[in-house]
Short mmCIF file of C-alpha atoms and ligand atoms in Angstrom, two decimals:
data_model
loop_
_atom_site.label_atom_id
_atom_site.label_comp_id
_atom_site.label_asym_id
_atom_site.label_seq_id
_atom_site.Cartn_x
_atom_site.Cartn_y
_atom_site.Cartn_z
CA MET P 1 -74.96 9.84 -6.38
CA ARG P 2 -77.59 12.30 -7.03
CA ILE P 3 -79.57 10.09 -4.84
CA PHE P 4 -77.40 10.47 -2.15
CA TYR P 5 -77.96 13.57 -1.86
CA ARG P 6 -81.35 13.77 -1.82
CA LEU P 7 -81.21 11.10 1.05
CA CYS P 8 -78.49 13.14 3.16
CA LYS P 9 -81.02 16.42 2.78
CA MET P 10 -84.28 14.52 3.60
CA SER P 11 -81.90 13.69 6.60
CA SER P 12 -80.18 16.48 6.86
CA ILE P 13 -76.94 15.33 7.21
CA MET P 14 -74.06 17.10 5.78
CA PRO P 15 -73.20 15.63 2.53
CA PRO P 16 -69.98 14.20 2.25
CA PRO P 17 -67.08 16.48 1.25
CA GLN P 18 -65.91 15.70 -1.88
CA SER P 19 -62.18 16.91 -1.34
CA LEU P 20 -61.57 13.75 0.47
CA LEU P 21 -62.19 11.20 -2.80
CA LYS P 22 -59.46 12.83 -4.75
CA PRO P 23 -55.77 11.71 -3.34
CA MET P 24 -53.99 13.30 -1.39
CA ASN P 25 -51.78 16.18 -2.45
CA PHE P 26 -47.71 15.99 -1.55
CA PRO P 27 -45.53 16.96 -3.86
CA ARG P 28 -41.67 16.18 -2.57
CA LYS P 29 -40.08 18.82 -1.30
CA SER P 30 -36.38 18.79 0.09
CA LEU P 31 -37.40 20.30 3.74
CA TYR P 32 -34.10 22.23 3.99
CA GLY P 33 -35.65 25.00 7.00
CA PRO P 34 -35.58 24.23 10.91
CA GLY P 35 -37.63 20.82 10.22
CA PRO P 36 -39.48 19.00 9.91
CA SER P 37 -36.39 17.47 7.73
CA ASN P 38 -36.86 15.05 5.32
CA CYS P 39 -37.40 10.85 6.39
CA PRO P 40 -34.85 8.63 4.36
CA PRO P 41 -37.02 5.91 3.41
CA ARG P 42 -35.84 3.27 5.93
CA VAL P 43 -38.09 5.19 8.30
CA LEU P 44 -40.69 5.56 5.83
CA ALA P 45 -41.32 2.12 5.73
CA ALA P 46 -40.75 1.85 9.52
CA CYS P 47 -44.30 4.01 9.65
CA ALA P 48 -45.99 1.70 7.60
CA LEU P 49 -45.52 -0.90 9.61
CA PRO P 50 -48.48 -2.86 11.39
CA LEU P 51 -50.09 -1.79 14.33
CA LEU P 52 -49.01 -3.80 17.63
CA GLY P 53 -51.03 -2.90 20.83
CA HIS P 54 -49.66 -0.95 22.98
CA CYS P 55 -49.07 -2.80 26.09
CA HIS P 56 -47.65 -5.87 24.17
CA PRO P 57 -44.33 -7.28 25.49
CA GLU P 58 -43.26 -6.46 22.05
CA PHE P 59 -44.09 -3.08 22.30
CA PHE P 60 -42.78 -2.11 25.40
CA GLN P 61 -39.50 -3.68 24.44
CA ILE P 62 -39.25 -1.47 21.44
CA MET P 63 -40.04 1.13 23.85
CA ASP P 64 -36.69 -0.13 25.33
CA GLU P 65 -34.63 -0.04 23.02
CA ILE P 66 -36.39 3.86 22.16
CA LYS P 67 -35.01 4.53 25.67
CA GLU P 68 -31.63 2.89 25.39
CA GLY P 69 -30.84 5.41 22.08
CA VAL P 70 -32.69 8.36 23.72
CA GLN P 71 -29.98 7.87 26.79
CA TYR P 72 -27.18 7.20 23.99
CA ALA P 73 -27.72 10.38 22.40
CA PHE P 74 -28.55 12.55 25.08
CA GLN P 75 -24.78 10.56 26.66
CA THR P 76 -27.52 9.55 30.24
CA GLN P 77 -27.63 7.19 32.30
CA ASN P 78 -30.50 8.83 33.88
CA GLU P 79 -33.50 6.04 34.83
CA LEU P 80 -35.59 8.10 33.93
CA THR P 81 -35.58 8.37 30.05
CA LEU P 82 -38.25 8.11 27.73
CA ALA P 83 -39.83 9.92 24.66
CA ILE P 84 -43.64 11.74 24.85
CA SER P 85 -45.83 11.06 22.65
CA GLY P 86 -46.11 14.45 21.35
CA THR P 87 -43.81 16.73 19.14
CA GLY P 88 -40.46 19.07 21.31
CA HIS P 89 -43.47 21.43 22.81
CA ALA P 90 -44.33 18.79 24.54
CA GLY P 91 -41.31 17.36 25.67
CA MET P 92 -41.50 21.45 26.44
CA GLU P 93 -45.09 21.66 28.80
CA ALA P 94 -43.37 18.08 29.75
CA ALA P 95 -40.33 19.95 31.37
CA VAL P 96 -42.34 22.74 32.82
CA CYS P 97 -45.57 20.72 34.28
CA ASN P 98 -43.40 18.01 36.36
CA MET P 99 -41.13 20.53 37.79
CA VAL P 100 -42.63 24.05 38.54
CA GLU P 101 -44.79 24.32 41.33
CA PRO P 102 -46.57 27.68 41.79
CA LYS P 103 -45.21 30.68 42.87
CA ASP P 104 -41.75 28.77 42.18
CA VAL P 105 -38.86 31.19 40.92
CA VAL P 106 -37.95 30.04 37.43
CA VAL P 107 -35.25 32.26 35.40
CA VAL P 108 -35.65 32.16 31.92
CA PHE P 109 -32.73 32.74 29.65
CA SER P 110 -34.15 34.33 27.12
CA ALA P 111 -32.87 35.17 23.87
CA GLY P 112 -34.92 34.45 21.30
CA LEU P 113 -38.35 32.48 20.64
CA TRP P 114 -37.67 29.50 22.86
CA GLY P 115 -36.86 31.53 25.88
CA GLU P 116 -40.05 33.49 25.57
CA ARG P 117 -41.89 30.68 25.02
CA PHE P 118 -41.17 28.92 27.74
CA ALA P 119 -41.73 31.59 29.86
CA ASP P 120 -45.11 32.00 28.83
CA MET P 121 -45.53 28.05 29.55
CA ALA P 122 -43.81 29.23 32.88
CA GLU P 123 -46.65 31.69 34.33
CA ARG P 124 -49.41 28.76 33.07
CA HIS P 125 -48.38 27.34 35.98
CA ASP P 126 -48.28 30.19 38.00
CA ALA P 127 -44.25 30.28 38.24
CA ASP P 128 -42.47 33.75 39.34
CA VAL P 129 -41.25 34.38 36.45
CA ARG P 130 -37.93 36.94 35.69
CA VAL P 131 -37.05 36.38 31.93
CA VAL P 132 -33.26 37.13 32.07
CA GLU P 133 -32.78 38.76 28.61
CA LYS P 134 -30.20 39.30 25.73
CA PRO P 135 -30.77 40.39 22.40
CA MET P 136 -31.06 38.22 19.41
CA GLY P 137 -27.59 36.25 18.68
CA ALA P 138 -26.14 36.72 21.54
CA VAL P 139 -24.84 33.49 23.89
CA PHE P 140 -25.08 33.60 28.11
CA THR P 141 -21.53 34.17 30.01
CA LEU P 142 -21.42 31.65 33.42
CA ASP P 143 -20.96 35.68 34.78
CA ASP P 144 -24.16 35.94 33.80
CA VAL P 145 -25.34 32.95 34.61
CA LYS P 146 -23.55 33.38 38.08
CA GLN P 147 -25.36 37.11 38.70
CA ALA P 148 -28.84 35.72 37.83
CA LEU P 149 -28.95 32.85 40.54
CA ASP P 150 -27.31 34.24 42.65
CA HIS P 151 -30.07 37.68 42.57
CA HIS P 152 -33.31 36.01 41.47
CA LYS P 153 -32.30 32.99 43.79
CA PRO P 154 -34.59 30.19 41.41
CA SER P 155 -35.11 26.59 42.04
CA VAL P 156 -35.89 26.26 37.96
CA ALA P 157 -33.39 27.35 35.07
CA PHE P 158 -33.99 27.26 31.81
CA ILE P 159 -31.64 27.83 28.96
CA ALA P 160 -32.41 26.86 24.92
CA HIS P 161 -28.60 25.22 23.38
CA SER P 162 -30.08 26.00 20.40
CA GLU P 163 -32.48 28.60 20.05
CA SER P 164 -33.21 28.00 16.39
CA SER P 165 -34.66 31.32 16.11
CA SER P 166 -31.48 32.67 15.90
CA THR P 167 -29.82 29.81 15.04
CA VAL P 168 -27.63 30.29 18.02
CA MET P 169 -25.63 27.33 19.98
CA GLN P 170 -25.63 28.28 23.45
CA PRO P 171 -22.03 26.92 25.38
CA LEU P 172 -23.33 24.78 28.44
CA GLU P 173 -20.53 23.80 30.04
CA GLY P 174 -20.62 25.18 33.97
CA ILE P 175 -23.73 26.07 33.63
CA GLY P 176 -25.57 22.83 35.15
CA ASP P 177 -22.65 22.96 37.95
CA LEU P 178 -23.58 26.92 38.67
CA CYS P 179 -27.42 25.14 38.95
CA LYS P 180 -25.99 22.09 40.62
CA SER P 181 -24.47 24.52 43.51
CA HIS P 182 -27.44 26.77 43.95
CA ASN P 183 -29.78 24.45 44.45
CA CYS P 184 -31.41 25.01 40.91
CA ILE P 185 -33.16 22.27 38.37
CA LEU P 186 -32.19 23.47 34.64
CA ILE P 187 -33.46 22.89 31.98
CA VAL P 188 -32.20 22.77 28.64
CA ASP P 189 -33.94 22.50 25.31
CA CYS P 190 -31.84 21.00 22.56
CA VAL P 191 -34.75 20.22 19.99
CA ALA P 192 -32.76 21.57 17.16
CA SER P 193 -28.99 20.28 17.50
CA LEU P 194 -29.29 16.74 19.31
CA GLY P 195 -27.04 14.70 17.24
CA GLY P 196 -25.59 17.39 15.37
CA ALA P 197 -24.01 18.45 18.33
CA PRO P 198 -21.95 17.71 21.21
CA MET P 199 -24.01 16.89 24.01
CA PHE P 200 -23.14 15.60 27.45
CA MET P 201 -26.07 15.42 29.75
CA ASP P 202 -24.65 13.90 33.10
CA GLN P 203 -21.48 15.24 32.45
CA TRP P 204 -22.71 18.99 32.11
CA ASN P 205 -24.91 18.22 34.74
CA ILE P 206 -28.46 19.03 32.75
CA ASP P 207 -31.23 17.41 34.81
CA VAL P 208 -33.89 17.98 32.25
CA LEU P 209 -33.40 17.81 29.13
CA TYR P 210 -35.26 17.33 26.09
CA SER P 211 -35.60 17.15 22.11
CA GLY P 212 -37.74 16.54 19.31
CA SER P 213 -38.07 13.66 16.69
CA GLN P 214 -38.02 15.41 13.15
CA LYS P 215 -34.82 17.59 13.35
CA VAL P 216 -32.03 15.35 13.19
CA LEU P 217 -33.49 12.01 13.92
CA SER P 218 -34.83 12.71 10.89
CA CYS P 219 -38.60 10.97 11.59
CA PRO P 220 -42.00 12.24 11.40
CA PRO P 221 -43.01 15.06 14.50
CA GLY P 222 -44.60 12.93 17.24
CA ALA P 223 -42.28 12.13 19.77
CA ALA P 224 -39.93 13.94 22.11
CA PRO P 225 -37.16 12.71 23.94
CA ILE P 226 -36.39 13.39 27.62
CA SER P 227 -34.87 12.63 30.34
CA LEU P 228 -35.12 13.49 33.84
CA ASN P 229 -31.85 13.38 36.29
CA GLN P 230 -32.38 12.09 39.91
CA ARG P 231 -32.48 15.33 41.15
CA ALA P 232 -34.61 16.25 39.36
CA ARG P 233 -36.66 12.71 40.10
CA ASN P 234 -35.94 14.12 44.05
CA LYS P 235 -37.93 17.58 43.03
CA LEU P 236 -40.93 15.97 41.39
CA ALA P 237 -41.11 13.57 44.36
CA ALA P 238 -41.09 16.39 46.37
CA ARG P 239 -44.18 18.39 44.73
CA LYS P 240 -46.72 19.65 47.22
CA THR P 241 -49.15 19.27 43.82
CA LYS P 242 -50.11 17.33 41.39
CA VAL P 243 -48.45 18.11 38.37
CA ARG P 244 -51.31 19.92 36.29
CA SER P 245 -51.37 17.61 33.20
CA PHE P 246 -52.23 14.08 33.77
CA TYR P 247 -51.18 13.13 29.62
CA LEU P 248 -47.36 14.41 30.70
CA ASP P 249 -47.42 13.57 34.36
CA MET P 250 -43.72 11.99 34.56
CA ASN P 251 -44.74 9.68 37.34
CA TRP P 252 -47.42 7.85 35.35
CA LEU P 253 -45.19 8.24 31.70
CA GLY P 254 -41.66 6.53 34.21
CA ASN P 255 -44.64 3.98 34.59
CA TYR P 256 -45.17 3.05 30.74
CA TRP P 257 -41.99 3.49 30.17
CA GLY P 258 -40.29 0.59 32.67
CA CYS P 259 -37.75 3.24 34.07
CA ASP P 260 -39.81 2.92 37.61
CA GLY P 261 -40.03 -1.10 38.37
CA GLN P 262 -43.25 -1.21 39.22
CA PRO P 263 -45.69 -3.46 37.17
CA ARG P 264 -46.28 -1.39 33.21
CA LYS P 265 -50.27 0.06 33.31
CA TYR P 266 -52.06 1.68 30.60
CA HIS P 267 -51.76 5.62 31.04
CA HIS P 268 -52.18 6.88 27.13
CA THR P 269 -52.10 4.70 24.04
CA GLY P 270 -48.64 4.96 22.95
CA PRO P 271 -48.70 6.53 18.83
CA ILE P 272 -47.53 2.87 17.85
CA SER P 273 -46.03 4.24 14.61
CA SER P 274 -43.97 7.20 15.74
CA MET P 275 -42.74 4.83 18.20
CA TYR P 276 -41.55 2.07 15.18
CA ALA P 277 -40.32 5.78 12.92
CA LEU P 278 -38.43 6.61 16.52
CA ARG P 279 -36.68 3.51 16.65
CA GLU P 280 -35.25 3.53 12.96
CA GLY P 281 -34.08 7.08 13.37
CA LEU P 282 -32.30 5.69 16.19
CA SER P 283 -31.01 2.94 15.04
CA MET P 284 -29.34 4.79 12.14
CA LEU P 285 -27.60 7.32 14.51
CA VAL P 286 -26.67 4.19 16.86
CA GLU P 287 -24.98 2.59 13.58
CA GLU P 288 -23.55 5.45 12.39
CA GLY P 289 -22.28 6.71 15.47
CA LEU P 290 -22.63 9.61 17.55
CA GLU P 291 -19.39 11.67 16.86
CA GLU P 292 -19.68 10.32 13.20
CA CYS P 293 -23.28 12.04 13.29
CA GLN P 294 -21.56 15.50 14.48
CA ALA P 295 -18.86 15.05 12.51
CA ARG P 296 -20.97 15.25 9.32
CA HIS P 297 -23.09 18.00 10.34
CA GLN P 298 -20.16 20.47 11.56
CA LYS P 299 -18.72 19.78 7.51
CA CYS P 300 -22.08 20.92 5.92
CA ALA P 301 -21.88 23.55 8.17
CA ASN P 302 -18.23 24.73 7.03
CA ILE P 303 -19.25 24.04 2.89
CA LEU P 304 -22.08 26.40 4.07
CA TYR P 305 -19.93 29.16 5.28
CA GLU P 306 -17.66 28.78 3.11
CA GLY P 307 -19.72 29.12 -0.06
CA LEU P 308 -22.01 32.43 2.18
CA GLU P 309 -18.80 34.09 1.68
CA LYS P 310 -17.99 33.30 -1.59
CA MET P 311 -21.57 34.81 -2.42
CA GLY P 312 -20.94 37.43 -0.45
CA LEU P 313 -23.62 36.45 2.11
CA LYS P 314 -23.54 37.01 6.10
CA PRO P 315 -24.22 33.76 8.72
CA PHE P 316 -26.14 36.34 10.85
CA VAL P 317 -23.55 34.56 14.05
CA LYS P 318 -21.12 36.45 13.91
CA ASN P 319 -18.59 33.98 16.51
CA LYS P 320 -18.49 30.73 14.77
CA ALA P 321 -18.18 28.65 17.96
CA HIS P 322 -21.80 29.95 19.16
CA ARG P 323 -23.45 28.38 15.61
CA LEU P 324 -25.85 25.27 15.47
CA PRO P 325 -23.85 23.42 12.72
CA THR P 326 -27.59 22.27 11.57
CA LEU P 327 -29.44 25.57 10.86
CA THR P 328 -28.16 28.61 9.54
CA ALA P 329 -29.27 32.45 9.46
CA VAL P 330 -28.20 33.83 7.02
CA GLU P 331 -28.64 37.68 6.43
CA VAL P 332 -31.09 38.50 3.93
CA PRO P 333 -29.02 41.39 1.40
CA ASP P 334 -30.40 45.16 1.73
CA GLY P 335 -32.96 45.04 -1.32
CA ILE P 336 -33.92 41.73 -1.24
CA ASP P 337 -37.23 40.36 -1.09
CA TRP P 338 -36.55 37.05 1.25
CA LYS P 339 -40.05 36.01 0.92
CA LYS P 340 -39.69 36.05 -3.35
CA VAL P 341 -36.46 34.09 -3.37
CA SER P 342 -38.04 31.66 -1.15
CA GLN P 343 -40.98 31.39 -3.08
CA TYR P 344 -38.50 31.08 -6.42
CA ALA P 345 -36.17 27.91 -4.90
CA MET P 346 -40.23 26.34 -4.26
CA ASP P 347 -41.82 27.03 -7.28
CA LYS P 348 -38.91 26.22 -8.95
CA TYR P 349 -36.81 23.14 -7.63
CA LYS P 350 -39.09 22.49 -4.14
CA ILE P 351 -36.54 23.11 -2.05
CA GLU P 352 -37.45 25.32 1.38
CA LEU P 353 -35.98 27.82 1.89
CA ALA P 354 -37.02 29.15 5.48
CA GLY P 355 -37.60 32.53 7.04
CA GLY P 356 -36.68 34.00 10.05
CA LEU P 357 -38.74 33.59 13.19
CA GLY P 358 -39.98 36.54 16.02
CA ALA P 359 -37.67 38.81 16.20
CA SER P 360 -36.13 37.27 13.44
CA ALA P 361 -38.37 37.35 11.09
CA GLY P 362 -38.00 39.24 6.91
CA LYS P 363 -34.40 38.99 7.97
CA VAL P 364 -32.63 36.52 7.39
CA TRP P 365 -33.18 32.75 5.75
CA ARG P 366 -32.73 29.90 7.96
CA LEU P 367 -31.18 27.11 6.05
CA GLY P 368 -31.17 23.65 7.83
CA PHE P 369 -29.14 20.95 7.19
CA MET P 370 -30.63 17.98 9.57
CA GLY P 371 -29.82 14.07 9.82
CA TYR P 372 -30.89 12.00 6.42
CA ASN P 373 -30.74 16.16 4.38
CA ALA P 374 -26.59 16.82 6.25
CA GLN P 375 -25.23 15.95 3.19
CA PRO P 376 -22.61 18.10 1.08
CA GLU P 377 -24.23 17.94 -2.25
CA ASN P 378 -27.42 19.13 -0.25
CA VAL P 379 -25.38 22.30 1.13
CA ARG P 380 -23.83 22.94 -2.46
CA THR P 381 -27.57 22.69 -4.32
CA THR P 382 -28.57 25.22 -2.24
CA LEU P 383 -25.90 27.34 -2.15
CA ARG P 384 -26.13 27.96 -6.09
CA VAL P 385 -30.37 28.15 -5.75
CA LEU P 386 -29.66 30.94 -3.27
CA GLN P 387 -27.65 32.51 -5.43
CA GLU P 388 -30.15 31.60 -8.31
CA GLY P 389 -33.26 33.30 -6.81
CA ILE P 390 -30.85 36.07 -5.30
CA GLU P 391 -29.66 37.48 -9.09
CA TRP P 392 -33.19 36.57 -10.34
CA TYR P 393 -34.66 39.20 -7.84
CA ARG P 394 -32.14 41.68 -8.69
CA ASN P 395 -32.60 41.12 -12.61
CA SER P 396 -36.26 41.48 -12.22
CA PRO P 397 -38.14 44.34 -12.58
CA GLN P 398 -40.57 44.20 -9.52
CA SER P 399 -43.56 45.31 -10.91
CA LYS P 400 -42.76 41.23 -12.75
CA LEU P 401 -43.04 39.75 -9.88
C1 PLP O 1 -37.92 22.99 16.57
C2 PLP O 1 -38.01 23.38 17.87
C3 PLP O 1 -39.10 23.63 19.09
C4 PLP O 1 -40.71 22.50 18.67
O1 PLP O 1 -40.62 21.87 18.60
P1 PLP O 1 -41.78 21.59 17.12
O2 PLP O 1 -42.07 19.76 17.14
O3 PLP O 1 -42.59 22.25 17.14
O4 PLP O 1 -43.04 21.33 18.72
C5 PLP O 1 -38.66 23.78 20.26
N1 PLP O 1 -37.36 24.25 19.88
C6 PLP O 1 -36.53 23.77 19.66
C7 PLP O 1 -34.95 24.76 19.56
C8 PLP O 1 -36.84 23.97 18.23
O5 PLP O 1 -36.31 23.81 17.46
#
């Protein structure tokens, strides 16, 4: 070691970092927050399979199967359906950069962090962004949507189906029809709801829909399902300017994913292991059935609501019909430090009780039971741990904490 160090000094190479000579530290944790959720062993095993080349026929077949799985999860026949190589944000960026051209009027229905983020991204593409804002926890009515479309006459509109900062699930029926009649492209974010709540891309006339892999699909983060319908493809084809991201250009991606009937060309190296995992996560969804999977999430949500009520705790979203079945914000009672209670749950039980996000930070816990984690016993355990943590906090003198 000493000789090696001297050698390094002589040639002035940085010494090797000692930290990398130790094994990685990763305790097993129960990830009952807004994602990532725990991966089932089957998905983890898929990640460990030997690599194929990113343009080998066997990998193309896996990509084709992923496409079919995404079409099923989205309930769409759209040909241009694939998985972006990146997390949910990459799906969001892809939706923005392919649909938005400079000076396009973009209406963003915003009642939480995801509306804010979308507006930020659209601004980066020089759109004329009009934010229609509501307080966290609120949903937009068809009347709100119609008024905004009449007033702003946008060419693109965004709304989050799963506003995971407030844990609201925005009703979508009718919004797509309104956008269509106003000649406006509707982009919807369903990252936190896909698989856990009904989604009908075609029936609901959604033009662009994107999601993520690490929530209900219980895969590692790194693949973002996305689909564009014919209206969205027409807007893409009619662009006067190039898509500003090469990596996320749906023309190129559609070719790599075999969606345009042309021979597939190298665009980028598909993240092989992430795609194996997504293929496995989608297989599990298909085996269980979409409706059964959604029912399992709703059942867990109902057990959670009942348990919270017994404990005198209140979900942040008052109207049951507007709650996300996958993720629930729970109001932190007066006099309780949410962070200390979460720390208690992590230290003692390795259970993640996540905090709020954006404007809900500090005011709520967000409890998520997604995919592999959506099991009644996990919900019951979490309820017990939350109760124990709150009692522990109430009974501990502040100075001892
Ligand atoms: C988690 C989430 C995202 C972002 O996904 P990343 O994988 O973190 O990039 C986007 N939208 C919603 C609604 C989410 O819940």
